[in-house]
DNA sequence: CGCCTTTGACCCGCGC
DNA sequence: GCGCGGGTCAAAGGCG
């Protein structure tokens, strides 16, 4: 976007979830380049959207469009009230000002109507796209195409293709596995290592839920299956390597240290943390410095959150969720029971050559996102005038990037491999930059929270307002065609 | 007082 | 069976 251009922007008011030590000024994340405002660029000094995203979908009536013109009106209102200008004192001046105000009011009304019309159009477009996606999915399932992932995967690669934020499936406890056939085949080889861990994890999880070993025998088969799935989800790990002097990278979650051990072959201790944002959250992470290069911090995430996440945490959550889902999905060519590291690497990070590695020989299938290859994780940073385009989905014709609210843990981007790959890369890189994370957190908080209402990860199908390019002081640009230059 | 970290003990799986 | 290593528990103490 033309940085010198006075473009329309979205001023996020609610940035309470911003983490780190961002100043209020930094929290005023301006999200601009909203295409549906492009025609208004010259007329609006500042477009302020108060987005109140409902739990399901977008309803234009829920989008309170504050064009910012209230500033002018406020000024006028204040002049009426505070200035104490009495008609008796200055009738002519008062009348002329009144006329000017009425004219301005009329103009603002017209602009408001235009904006509402545009929003309605955008909403209808979004709904149409969503319907199209549903049709595609149903078509795929009806045809029983085992390679059905290609439908969405291919469409996601086309700019003119229809890409709609996927209705992420929930792999968390009680969640449904979207494609059990895949999972069952792919899990055949994992089942061996699962056996030894399922009981352990159920015991651990029970500690918070009053579960006792005696109850184990009473578990139904479905319960056991659910717990096995949970254990499976926990087993998949995502390791993030990043250069950091801090003892821990900022990922937006609240962690409680519950142990520290000296690991073999590494003089640096390994710290164990568990998520404390909700009781019973099974997510753990390990933090350890690299033995070879102690400036490298290795953070390994494991598990799926069972609670809504703050926006800052969604970045890493999406990363690990996407990677874990990719590991656990049946979409990988695993006929021989071995994961194809090349395949997965390209899947998780299709744009990179060596940044993502998948360890199939490790006790746990682990995706390693290496952010240390470049001196700065944000090496792909562009010029100051560039913008960060959230890679949550590709753009539809005439639309900017669709910003679907990042889904929380336990949900997957399984069928949009490239999509998840970009998301993984971006989110991992983003989370390595606390400032960017905080700024992004402020932005997304305003979108999805509408004032603090975090999404629930289980049944929320909402997609917040689309068409957002985020323009933040620290900027990245990512799109399908222009891959991250790791 | 509540939350957190620390740290030794304990559990478990695995290899020999 | 035993030892090793990874992972977790839980009591004790610190801190705001």
Short mmCIF file of C-alpha atoms (C1' of nucleotides) in Angstrom, two decimals, chain A residues 204 237 258 261 264 270 272 274, chain C residues 4-10 12:
data_model
loop_
_atom_site.label_atom_id
_atom_site.label_comp_id
_atom_site.label_asym_id
_atom_site.label_seq_id
_atom_site.Cartn_x
_atom_site.Cartn_y
_atom_site.Cartn_z
CA UNK A 204 -2.08 -37.36 34.08
CA UNK A 237 5.20 -32.32 18.83
CA UNK A 258 6.62 -28.05 36.87
CA UNK A 261 15.92 -31.99 34.35
CA UNK A 264 21.67 -36.31 28.52
CA UNK A 270 15.50 -28.79 30.18
CA UNK A 272 9.05 -28.43 31.65
CA UNK A 274 2.34 -26.80 31.44
"C1'" DC C 4 19.50 -45.36 32.75
"C1'" DG C 5 16.99 -41.57 31.02
"C1'" DG C 6 12.80 -38.96 30.29
"C1'" DG C 7 8.97 -37.11 32.40
"C1'" DT C 8 6.07 -35.86 36.36
"C1'" DC C 9 4.79 -35.09 41.19
"C1'" DA C 10 4.64 -32.58 45.23
"C1'" DA C 12 9.11 -26.35 50.42
#
